[in-house]
CSV table of N, CA, C and O in Angstrom, one decimal:
chain,number,residue,atom,x,y,z
P,1,MET,N,-45.2,18.7,-13.8
P,1,MET,CA,-45.5,17.8,-12.7
P,1,MET,C,-45.4,16.3,-13.3
P,1,MET,O,-45.0,15.4,-12.5
P,2,ASN,N,-45.7,16.2,-14.6
P,2,ASN,CA,-45.6,14.9,-15.2
P,2,ASN,C,-44.1,14.4,-15.2
P,2,ASN,O,-43.9,13.2,-14.9
P,3,PHE,N,-43.2,15.3,-15.5
P,3,PHE,CA,-41.8,15.0,-15.5
P,3,PHE,C,-41.3,14.5,-14.1
P,3,PHE,O,-40.6,13.6,-13.9
P,4,ILE,N,-41.7,15.3,-13.1
P,4,ILE,CA,-41.3,15.0,-11.7
P,4,ILE,C,-41.9,13.6,-11.3
P,4,ILE,O,-41.2,12.8,-10.6
P,5,ASN,N,-43.1,13.3,-11.6
P,5,ASN,CA,-43.7,12.0,-11.3
P,5,ASN,C,-42.9,10.9,-12.0
P,5,ASN,O,-42.6,9.8,-11.4
P,6,GLY,N,-42.5,11.0,-13.2
P,6,GLY,CA,-41.8,10.0,-14.0
P,6,GLY,C,-40.4,9.9,-13.4
P,6,GLY,O,-39.8,8.8,-13.2
P,7,LEU,N,-39.7,11.0,-13.1
P,7,LEU,CA,-38.4,10.9,-12.5
P,7,LEU,C,-38.4,10.2,-11.1
P,7,LEU,O,-37.5,9.5,-10.8
P,8,THR,N,-39.5,10.5,-10.4
P,8,THR,CA,-39.7,9.8,-9.1
P,8,THR,C,-39.8,8.3,-9.3
P,8,THR,O,-39.2,7.5,-8.5
P,9,ILE,N,-40.5,7.9,-10.2
P,9,ILE,CA,-40.7,6.5,-10.5
P,9,ILE,C,-39.3,5.9,-10.9
P,9,ILE,O,-39.0,4.8,-10.4
P,10,LEU,N,-38.6,6.5,-11.7
P,10,LEU,CA,-37.3,6.0,-12.1
P,10,LEU,C,-36.3,5.9,-10.9
P,10,LEU,O,-35.6,5.0,-10.8
P,11,LEU,N,-36.4,6.9,-10.1
P,11,LEU,CA,-35.5,6.9,-8.9
P,11,LEU,C,-35.9,5.8,-7.9
P,11,LEU,O,-35.1,5.2,-7.2
P,12,VAL,N,-37.2,5.6,-7.8
P,12,VAL,CA,-37.7,4.5,-7.0
P,12,VAL,C,-37.2,3.1,-7.5
P,12,VAL,O,-36.8,2.3,-6.7
P,13,TYR,N,-37.2,2.9,-8.8
P,13,TYR,CA,-36.6,1.7,-9.3
P,13,TYR,C,-35.2,1.6,-9.0
P,13,TYR,O,-34.7,0.5,-8.7
P,14,GLN,N,-34.5,2.7,-9.1
P,14,GLN,CA,-33.0,2.7,-8.8
P,14,GLN,C,-32.8,2.4,-7.3
P,14,GLN,O,-32.0,1.6,-6.9
P,15,LEU,N,-33.7,3.0,-6.4
P,15,LEU,CA,-33.6,2.7,-5.0
P,15,LEU,C,-33.9,1.2,-4.7
P,15,LEU,O,-33.2,0.6,-3.9
P,16,VAL,N,-34.9,0.7,-5.3
P,16,VAL,CA,-35.2,-0.7,-5.1
P,16,VAL,C,-34.0,-1.6,-5.6
P,16,VAL,O,-33.7,-2.6,-4.9
P,17,GLY,N,-33.4,-1.2,-6.7
P,17,GLY,CA,-32.2,-2.0,-7.1
P,17,GLY,C,-31.1,-1.9,-6.1
P,17,GLY,O,-30.4,-2.9,-5.8
P,18,GLU,N,-30.8,-0.7,-5.6
P,18,GLU,CA,-29.8,-0.5,-4.6
P,18,GLU,C,-30.0,-1.3,-3.4
P,18,GLU,O,-29.1,-2.0,-2.8
P,19,ILE,N,-31.3,-1.3,-2.9
P,19,ILE,CA,-31.6,-2.1,-1.7
P,19,ILE,C,-31.5,-3.6,-1.9
P,19,ILE,O,-30.9,-4.3,-1.1
P,20,ALA,N,-31.9,-4.0,-3.1
P,20,ALA,CA,-31.9,-5.5,-3.4
P,20,ALA,C,-30.4,-5.9,-3.5
P,20,ALA,O,-30.0,-7.0,-3.0
P,21,VAL,N,-29.6,-5.1,-4.1
P,21,VAL,CA,-28.1,-5.4,-4.2
P,21,VAL,C,-27.5,-5.5,-2.9
P,21,VAL,O,-26.7,-6.5,-2.6
P,22,ARG,N,-27.8,-4.6,-2.0
P,22,ARG,CA,-27.2,-4.6,-0.7
P,22,ARG,C,-27.8,-5.8,0.2
P,22,ARG,O,-27.1,-6.4,1.0
P,23,PHE,N,-29.1,-6.0,0.1
P,23,PHE,CA,-29.7,-7.0,0.9
P,23,PHE,C,-29.3,-8.4,0.4
P,23,PHE,O,-29.0,-9.3,1.3
P,24,PHE,N,-29.3,-8.7,-0.9
P,24,PHE,CA,-28.9,-10.0,-1.4
P,24,PHE,C,-27.5,-10.2,-1.8
P,24,PHE,O,-27.1,-11.3,-2.3
P,25,ALA,N,-26.7,-9.1,-1.6
P,25,ALA,CA,-25.2,-9.1,-2.0
P,25,ALA,C,-25.0,-9.6,-3.5
P,25,ALA,O,-24.2,-10.4,-3.8
P,26,VAL,N,-25.8,-9.1,-4.3
P,26,VAL,CA,-25.8,-9.4,-5.8
P,26,VAL,C,-24.6,-8.6,-6.4
P,26,VAL,O,-24.5,-7.4,-6.1
P,27,PRO,N,-23.7,-9.3,-7.1
P,27,PRO,CA,-22.6,-8.5,-7.7
P,27,PRO,C,-22.9,-7.7,-8.9
P,27,PRO,O,-22.2,-7.8,-9.9
P,28,VAL,N,-23.9,-6.9,-8.8
P,28,VAL,CA,-24.4,-6.1,-9.9
P,28,VAL,C,-24.7,-4.7,-9.3
P,28,VAL,O,-25.2,-4.6,-8.2
P,29,PRO,N,-24.3,-3.6,-10.1
P,29,PRO,CA,-24.6,-2.3,-9.5
P,29,PRO,C,-26.2,-2.1,-9.3
P,29,PRO,O,-26.9,-2.6,-10.2
P,30,GLY,N,-26.5,-1.4,-8.3
P,30,GLY,CA,-27.9,-1.2,-8.0
P,30,GLY,C,-28.7,-0.6,-9.1
P,30,GLY,O,-29.8,-1.0,-9.4
P,31,PRO,N,-28.2,0.5,-9.7
P,31,PRO,CA,-28.9,1.1,-10.8
P,31,PRO,C,-29.2,0.2,-12.0
P,31,PRO,O,-30.2,0.2,-12.6
P,32,VAL,N,-28.2,-0.8,-12.2
P,32,VAL,CA,-28.4,-1.7,-13.3
P,32,VAL,C,-29.6,-2.7,-13.0
P,32,VAL,O,-30.4,-3.0,-13.8
P,33,LEU,N,-29.6,-3.2,-11.7
P,33,LEU,CA,-30.7,-4.0,-11.3
P,33,LEU,C,-32.0,-3.3,-11.3
P,33,LEU,O,-33.0,-3.9,-11.8
P,34,GLY,N,-32.0,-2.0,-10.9
P,34,GLY,CA,-33.2,-1.2,-11.0
P,34,GLY,C,-33.7,-1.1,-12.4
P,34,GLY,O,-34.9,-1.1,-12.7
P,35,MET,N,-32.7,-0.9,-13.3
P,35,MET,CA,-33.1,-0.7,-14.7
P,35,MET,C,-33.7,-2.0,-15.3
P,35,MET,O,-34.7,-2.0,-16.1
P,36,LEU,N,-33.1,-3.2,-14.9
P,36,LEU,CA,-33.7,-4.5,-15.3
P,36,LEU,C,-35.1,-4.7,-14.7
P,36,LEU,O,-36.0,-5.2,-15.4
P,37,LEU,N,-35.3,-4.3,-13.5
P,37,LEU,CA,-36.6,-4.4,-12.9
P,37,LEU,C,-37.6,-3.5,-13.7
P,37,LEU,O,-38.8,-3.9,-13.9
P,38,LEU,N,-37.2,-2.3,-14.0
P,38,LEU,CA,-38.0,-1.4,-14.8
P,38,LEU,C,-38.3,-2.0,-16.2
P,38,LEU,O,-39.5,-1.9,-16.6
P,39,PHE,N,-37.3,-2.6,-16.8
P,39,PHE,CA,-37.5,-3.2,-18.1
P,39,PHE,C,-38.5,-4.4,-18.0
P,39,PHE,O,-39.4,-4.5,-18.8
P,40,ALA,N,-38.4,-5.2,-16.9
P,40,ALA,CA,-39.4,-6.3,-16.7
P,40,ALA,C,-40.8,-5.8,-16.5
P,40,ALA,O,-41.7,-6.3,-17.1
P,41,THR,N,-40.9,-4.7,-15.8
P,41,THR,CA,-42.2,-4.1,-15.6
P,41,THR,C,-42.8,-3.6,-16.9
P,41,THR,O,-44.0,-3.8,-17.2
P,42,LEU,N,-41.9,-2.9,-17.7
P,42,LEU,CA,-42.4,-2.4,-19.0
P,42,LEU,C,-42.8,-3.6,-19.9
P,42,LEU,O,-43.8,-3.5,-20.7
P,43,LEU,N,-42.1,-4.7,-19.8
P,43,LEU,CA,-42.5,-5.9,-20.6
P,43,LEU,C,-43.8,-6.4,-20.2
P,43,LEU,O,-44.6,-6.8,-21.0
P,44,VAL,N,-44.0,-6.5,-18.9
P,44,VAL,CA,-45.3,-7.0,-18.4
P,44,VAL,C,-46.5,-6.1,-18.8
P,44,VAL,O,-47.5,-6.5,-19.2
P,45,ARG,N,-46.2,-4.8,-18.6
P,45,ARG,CA,-47.3,-3.8,-18.9
P,45,ARG,C,-47.5,-3.6,-20.3
P,45,ARG,O,-48.5,-3.1,-20.8
P,46,LYS,N,-46.5,-3.8,-21.1
P,46,LYS,CA,-46.5,-3.6,-22.6
P,46,LYS,C,-46.6,-2.2,-23.0
P,46,LYS,O,-46.9,-1.9,-24.1
P,47,SER,N,-46.4,-1.3,-22.1
P,47,SER,CA,-46.4,0.2,-22.4
P,47,SER,C,-45.8,0.9,-21.2
P,47,SER,O,-45.8,0.4,-20.1
P,48,ALA,N,-45.3,2.1,-21.5
P,48,ALA,CA,-44.8,2.9,-20.4
P,48,ALA,C,-45.8,4.0,-20.0
P,48,ALA,O,-46.6,4.4,-20.8
P,49,ASP,N,-45.8,4.3,-18.7
P,49,ASP,CA,-46.6,5.3,-18.2
P,49,ASP,C,-46.2,6.6,-18.9
P,49,ASP,O,-45.0,6.8,-19.2
P,50,ALA,N,-47.2,7.5,-19.1
P,50,ALA,CA,-46.8,8.8,-19.8
P,50,ALA,C,-45.8,9.6,-19.0
P,50,ALA,O,-44.9,10.3,-19.6
P,51,SER,N,-45.9,9.5,-17.7
P,51,SER,CA,-44.9,10.3,-16.9
P,51,SER,C,-43.5,9.7,-17.0
P,51,SER,O,-42.5,10.5,-17.1
P,52,VAL,N,-43.4,8.4,-17.0
P,52,VAL,CA,-42.1,7.7,-17.2
P,52,VAL,C,-41.5,8.1,-18.6
P,52,VAL,O,-40.3,8.3,-18.8
P,53,ASP,N,-42.4,8.0,-19.6
P,53,ASP,CA,-42.0,8.4,-21.0
P,53,ASP,C,-41.5,9.8,-21.1
P,53,ASP,O,-40.5,10.1,-21.7
P,54,SER,N,-42.2,10.7,-20.4
P,54,SER,CA,-41.8,12.1,-20.4
P,54,SER,C,-40.5,12.3,-19.7
P,54,SER,O,-39.6,13.0,-20.3
P,55,ALA,N,-40.3,11.7,-18.6
P,55,ALA,CA,-39.0,11.8,-17.9
P,55,ALA,C,-37.9,11.2,-18.6
P,55,ALA,O,-36.8,11.8,-18.7
P,56,SER,N,-38.1,10.1,-19.2
P,56,SER,CA,-37.1,9.4,-20.0
P,56,SER,C,-36.7,10.2,-21.2
P,56,SER,O,-35.5,10.4,-21.5
P,57,ARG,N,-37.6,10.8,-21.9
P,57,ARG,CA,-37.3,11.6,-23.1
P,57,ARG,C,-36.5,12.9,-22.6
P,57,ARG,O,-35.6,13.3,-23.3
P,58,GLY,N,-36.9,13.4,-21.5
P,58,GLY,CA,-36.2,14.6,-21.0
P,58,GLY,C,-34.8,14.3,-20.6
P,58,GLY,O,-33.9,15.1,-20.9
P,59,LEU,N,-34.6,13.2,-20.0
P,59,LEU,CA,-33.2,12.8,-19.6
P,59,LEU,C,-32.4,12.5,-20.8
P,59,LEU,O,-31.2,12.8,-20.9
P,60,LEU,N,-33.0,11.8,-21.8
P,60,LEU,CA,-32.2,11.4,-23.0
P,60,LEU,C,-31.9,12.7,-23.8
P,60,LEU,O,-30.8,12.7,-24.5
P,61,SER,N,-32.7,13.7,-23.8
P,61,SER,CA,-32.4,14.9,-24.6
P,61,SER,C,-31.2,15.6,-24.0
P,61,SER,O,-30.6,16.4,-24.7
P,62,HIS,N,-30.9,15.4,-22.7
P,62,HIS,CA,-29.8,16.0,-22.0
P,62,HIS,C,-28.7,15.0,-21.6
P,62,HIS,O,-28.0,15.2,-20.7
P,63,LEU,N,-28.6,13.9,-22.4
P,63,LEU,CA,-27.7,12.8,-22.0
P,63,LEU,C,-26.3,13.3,-22.1
P,63,LEU,O,-25.5,12.8,-21.3
P,64,SER,N,-25.9,14.2,-22.9
P,64,SER,CA,-24.5,14.6,-23.0
P,64,SER,C,-24.0,15.2,-21.7
P,64,SER,O,-22.8,15.2,-21.4
P,65,LEU,N,-24.9,15.8,-20.9
P,65,LEU,CA,-24.5,16.4,-19.7
P,65,LEU,C,-24.0,15.4,-18.7
P,65,LEU,O,-23.2,15.7,-17.8
P,66,LEU,N,-24.5,14.1,-18.9
P,66,LEU,CA,-24.1,13.1,-17.9
P,66,LEU,C,-22.6,12.7,-18.2
P,66,LEU,O,-22.0,12.0,-17.3
P,67,PHE,N,-22.0,13.1,-19.3
P,67,PHE,CA,-20.6,12.8,-19.6
P,67,PHE,C,-19.7,13.8,-19.0
P,67,PHE,O,-18.5,13.6,-19.0
P,68,VAL,N,-20.2,14.9,-18.5
P,68,VAL,CA,-19.4,15.9,-17.9
P,68,VAL,C,-18.6,15.4,-16.7
P,68,VAL,O,-17.4,15.6,-16.6
P,69,PRO,N,-19.2,14.7,-15.8
P,69,PRO,CA,-18.4,14.2,-14.6
P,69,PRO,C,-17.3,13.2,-15.1
P,69,PRO,O,-16.2,13.3,-14.5
P,70,ALA,N,-17.5,12.4,-16.1
P,70,ALA,CA,-16.5,11.5,-16.6
P,70,ALA,C,-15.3,12.3,-17.2
P,70,ALA,O,-14.2,12.0,-17.0
P,71,GLY,N,-15.7,13.4,-17.9
P,71,GLY,CA,-14.6,14.2,-18.5
P,71,GLY,C,-13.8,14.9,-17.4
P,71,GLY,O,-12.6,15.1,-17.5
P,72,VAL,N,-14.5,15.4,-16.4
P,72,VAL,CA,-13.8,16.0,-15.2
P,72,VAL,C,-12.9,15.0,-14.5
P,72,VAL,O,-11.8,15.3,-14.2
P,73,GLY,N,-13.4,13.8,-14.4
P,73,GLY,CA,-12.6,12.7,-13.8
P,73,GLY,C,-11.3,12.5,-14.6
P,73,GLY,O,-10.2,12.2,-14.0
P,74,MET,N,-11.4,12.5,-15.9
P,74,MET,CA,-10.3,12.2,-16.8
P,74,MET,C,-9.2,13.4,-16.6
P,74,MET,O,-8.0,13.1,-16.5
P,75,VAL,N,-9.7,14.6,-16.5
P,75,VAL,CA,-8.8,15.7,-16.3
P,75,VAL,C,-8.1,15.6,-14.9
P,75,VAL,O,-6.9,15.9,-14.8
P,76,ALA,N,-8.9,15.2,-13.9
P,76,ALA,CA,-8.4,15.1,-12.6
P,76,ALA,C,-7.3,14.0,-12.5
P,76,ALA,O,-6.4,14.1,-11.7
P,77,HIS,N,-7.4,13.0,-13.3
P,77,HIS,CA,-6.4,11.9,-13.3
P,77,HIS,C,-5.5,11.9,-14.5
P,77,HIS,O,-5.1,10.8,-15.0
P,78,LEU,N,-5.3,13.0,-15.1
P,78,LEU,CA,-4.5,13.1,-16.3
P,78,LEU,C,-3.1,12.6,-16.1
P,78,LEU,O,-2.5,12.0,-17.0
P,79,ASP,N,-2.5,12.8,-14.9
P,79,ASP,CA,-1.1,12.3,-14.7
P,79,ASP,C,-1.1,10.8,-14.7
P,79,ASP,O,-0.2,10.2,-15.4
P,80,ARG,N,-2.1,10.1,-14.2
P,80,ARG,CA,-2.2,8.7,-14.2
P,80,ARG,C,-2.4,8.2,-15.6
P,80,ARG,O,-1.8,7.2,-16.0
P,81,ILE,N,-3.3,8.9,-16.3
P,81,ILE,CA,-3.5,8.5,-17.7
P,81,ILE,C,-2.3,8.6,-18.6
P,81,ILE,O,-2.0,7.7,-19.4
P,82,SER,N,-1.5,9.7,-18.3
P,82,SER,CA,-0.3,9.8,-19.1
P,82,SER,C,0.7,8.8,-18.8
P,82,SER,O,1.5,8.4,-19.6
P,83,ASP,N,0.8,8.3,-17.5
P,83,ASP,CA,1.7,7.3,-17.1
P,83,ASP,C,1.3,5.9,-17.7
P,83,ASP,O,2.2,5.1,-18.0
P,84,GLU,N,0.0,5.6,-17.8
P,84,GLU,CA,-0.5,4.3,-18.2
P,84,GLU,C,-1.2,4.4,-19.6
P,84,GLU,O,-2.0,3.6,-19.8
P,85,TRP,N,-0.7,5.3,-20.5
P,85,TRP,CA,-1.5,5.5,-21.7
P,85,TRP,C,-1.4,4.3,-22.6
P,85,TRP,O,-2.4,4.0,-23.3
P,86,LEU,N,-0.3,3.5,-22.6
P,86,LEU,CA,-0.2,2.4,-23.5
P,86,LEU,C,-1.2,1.3,-23.1
P,86,LEU,O,-1.9,0.7,-24.0
P,87,SER,N,-1.2,0.9,-21.9
P,87,SER,CA,-2.2,-0.1,-21.4
P,87,SER,C,-3.6,0.3,-21.7
P,87,SER,O,-4.5,-0.4,-22.0
P,88,ILE,N,-3.9,1.6,-21.4
P,88,ILE,CA,-5.3,2.1,-21.6
P,88,ILE,C,-5.6,2.1,-23.1
P,88,ILE,O,-6.7,1.7,-23.5
P,89,ALA,N,-4.7,2.5,-24.0
P,89,ALA,CA,-4.9,2.5,-25.4
P,89,ALA,C,-5.1,1.0,-25.9
P,89,ALA,O,-6.0,0.8,-26.7
P,90,LEU,N,-4.3,0.1,-25.4
P,90,LEU,CA,-4.4,-1.3,-25.8
P,90,LEU,C,-5.8,-1.8,-25.4
P,90,LEU,O,-6.5,-2.5,-26.2
P,91,ALA,N,-6.2,-1.5,-24.2
P,91,ALA,CA,-7.5,-2.0,-23.7
P,91,ALA,C,-8.6,-1.4,-24.5
P,91,ALA,O,-9.6,-2.1,-24.9
P,92,LEU,N,-8.5,-0.2,-24.9
P,92,LEU,CA,-9.6,0.5,-25.7
P,92,LEU,C,-9.6,-0.2,-27.1
P,92,LEU,O,-10.7,-0.5,-27.6
P,93,VAL,N,-8.5,-0.4,-27.7
P,93,VAL,CA,-8.4,-0.9,-29.1
P,93,VAL,C,-8.9,-2.4,-29.1
P,93,VAL,O,-9.8,-2.8,-29.9
P,94,LEU,N,-8.4,-3.2,-28.1
P,94,LEU,CA,-8.8,-4.6,-28.1
P,94,LEU,C,-10.3,-4.7,-27.7
P,94,LEU,O,-11.0,-5.5,-28.3
P,95,SER,N,-10.8,-4.0,-26.7
P,95,SER,CA,-12.2,-4.1,-26.4
P,95,SER,C,-13.1,-3.6,-27.5
P,95,SER,O,-14.2,-4.2,-27.7
P,96,THR,N,-12.7,-2.6,-28.2
P,96,THR,CA,-13.5,-2.1,-29.4
P,96,THR,C,-13.5,-3.2,-30.5
P,96,THR,O,-14.6,-3.5,-31.0
P,97,GLY,N,-12.3,-3.8,-30.7
P,97,GLY,CA,-12.3,-4.9,-31.8
P,97,GLY,C,-13.1,-6.1,-31.4
P,97,GLY,O,-13.9,-6.6,-32.2
P,98,ILE,N,-13.0,-6.5,-30.1
P,98,ILE,CA,-13.8,-7.6,-29.7
P,98,ILE,C,-15.3,-7.3,-29.7
P,98,ILE,O,-16.1,-8.1,-30.2
P,99,THR,N,-15.7,-6.1,-29.3
P,99,THR,CA,-17.1,-5.7,-29.4
P,99,THR,C,-17.6,-5.7,-30.8
P,99,THR,O,-18.7,-6.1,-31.1
P,100,MET,N,-16.8,-5.2,-31.7
P,100,MET,CA,-17.2,-5.1,-33.1
P,100,MET,C,-17.4,-6.5,-33.7
P,100,MET,O,-18.3,-6.8,-34.4
P,101,ALA,N,-16.4,-7.4,-33.3
P,101,ALA,CA,-16.5,-8.8,-33.8
P,101,ALA,C,-17.7,-9.5,-33.3
P,101,ALA,O,-18.4,-10.2,-34.0
P,102,VAL,N,-18.0,-9.4,-32.0
P,102,VAL,CA,-19.2,-10.0,-31.4
P,102,VAL,C,-20.5,-9.5,-32.0
P,102,VAL,O,-21.4,-10.2,-32.3
P,103,THR,N,-20.5,-8.2,-32.2
P,103,THR,CA,-21.7,-7.5,-32.7
P,103,THR,C,-21.9,-8.0,-34.2
P,103,THR,O,-23.1,-8.4,-34.5
P,104,ALA,N,-20.9,-8.2,-34.9
P,104,ALA,CA,-21.0,-8.7,-36.3
P,104,ALA,C,-21.5,-10.1,-36.3
P,104,ALA,O,-22.3,-10.5,-37.1
P,105,GLY,N,-20.9,-10.9,-35.4
P,105,GLY,CA,-21.3,-12.3,-35.2
P,105,GLY,C,-22.8,-12.5,-34.9
P,105,GLY,O,-23.5,-13.3,-35.4
P,106,VAL,N,-23.2,-11.7,-33.9
P,106,VAL,CA,-24.6,-11.7,-33.5
P,106,VAL,C,-25.5,-11.2,-34.7
P,106,VAL,O,-26.6,-11.8,-35.0
P,107,MET,N,-25.1,-10.2,-35.4
P,107,MET,CA,-25.9,-9.7,-36.5
P,107,MET,C,-26.0,-10.8,-37.6
P,107,MET,O,-27.1,-11.0,-38.2
P,108,LEU,N,-24.9,-11.5,-37.9
P,108,LEU,CA,-24.9,-12.5,-38.9
P,108,LEU,C,-25.8,-13.7,-38.4
P,108,LEU,O,-26.6,-14.2,-39.2
P,109,GLY,N,-25.7,-14.1,-37.2
P,109,GLY,CA,-26.6,-15.1,-36.7
P,109,GLY,C,-28.0,-14.8,-36.7
P,109,GLY,O,-28.9,-15.6,-37.2
P,110,ILE,N,-28.4,-13.6,-36.4
P,110,ILE,CA,-29.8,-13.2,-36.4
P,110,ILE,C,-30.3,-13.1,-37.9
P,110,ILE,O,-31.4,-13.5,-38.2
P,111,SER,N,-29.4,-12.6,-38.7
P,111,SER,CA,-29.7,-12.5,-40.2
P,111,SER,C,-30.0,-13.9,-40.7
P,111,SER,O,-31.0,-14.1,-41.5
P,112,ARG,N,-29.2,-14.9,-40.4
P,112,ARG,CA,-29.4,-16.2,-40.9
P,112,ARG,C,-30.6,-16.8,-40.3
P,112,ARG,O,-31.4,-17.5,-41.0
P,113,LEU,N,-30.9,-16.6,-39.0
P,113,LEU,CA,-32.1,-17.1,-38.4
P,113,LEU,C,-33.4,-16.5,-39.0
P,113,LEU,O,-34.3,-17.2,-39.3
P,114,MET,N,-33.3,-15.2,-39.3
P,114,MET,CA,-34.5,-14.5,-39.9
P,114,MET,C,-34.7,-15.0,-41.3
P,114,MET,O,-35.8,-15.2,-41.8
P,115,HIS,N,-33.5,-15.3,-42.0
P,115,HIS,CA,-33.6,-15.8,-43.4
P,115,HIS,C,-34.2,-17.2,-43.4
P,115,HIS,O,-35.1,-17.5,-44.3
P,116,SER,N,-33.8,-18.0,-42.5
P,116,SER,CA,-34.3,-19.4,-42.5
P,116,SER,C,-35.7,-19.4,-42.1
P,116,SER,O,-36.5,-20.2,-42.6
P,117,ARG,N,-36.2,-18.6,-41.2
P,117,ARG,CA,-37.6,-18.5,-40.8
P,117,ARG,C,-38.4,-18.0,-42.0
P,117,ARG,O,-39.5,-18.4,-42.1
P,118,GLY,N,-37.9,-17.1,-42.8
P,118,GLY,CA,-38.6,-16.6,-43.9
P,118,GLY,C,-38.8,-17.7,-44.9
P,118,GLY,O,-39.9,-17.7,-45.6
P,119,ARG,N,-37.8,-18.6,-45.1
P,119,ARG,CA,-38.0,-19.8,-46.0
P,119,ARG,C,-39.1,-20.7,-45.5
P,119,ARG,O,-39.9,-21.2,-46.3
P,120,HIS,N,-39.1,-20.9,-44.2
P,120,HIS,CA,-40.1,-21.9,-43.6
P,120,HIS,C,-41.5,-21.3,-43.6
P,120,HIS,O,-42.5,-22.0,-43.8
P,121,ASP,N,-41.6,-19.9,-43.5
P,121,ASP,CA,-42.9,-19.3,-43.5
P,121,ASP,C,-43.5,-19.2,-44.9
P,121,ASP,O,-44.7,-19.2,-45.0
P,122,ALA,N,-42.7,-19.1,-45.9
P,122,ALA,CA,-43.2,-18.9,-47.3
P,122,ALA,C,-43.7,-20.2,-47.9
P,122,ALA,O,-43.7,-21.3,-47.4
């Protein structure tokens, strides 16, 4: 019952996100807005309800199942992927490189910030 209650809370946040996106015409997917609302709630409460924690852990333990529809979609569009493989491969390589460079830059910036704060605190 704890899992069902937590799952219901998560789905309510998703529903609120969907309604807010449609009502305010926000250019963000409803589940993403719902997730941000849930994150804000967790920040304010400074802890997660036991049922939400249980449902989240249960969903995360079966996260790989959520990739099955994406894999089925790839197989369904295999002809299109084979026709446009070069542009898809370039997009994947470039986006991966950009993501790695930005991540390294953020990590270096945070490392320098933490190091400078350590000098001021000592």
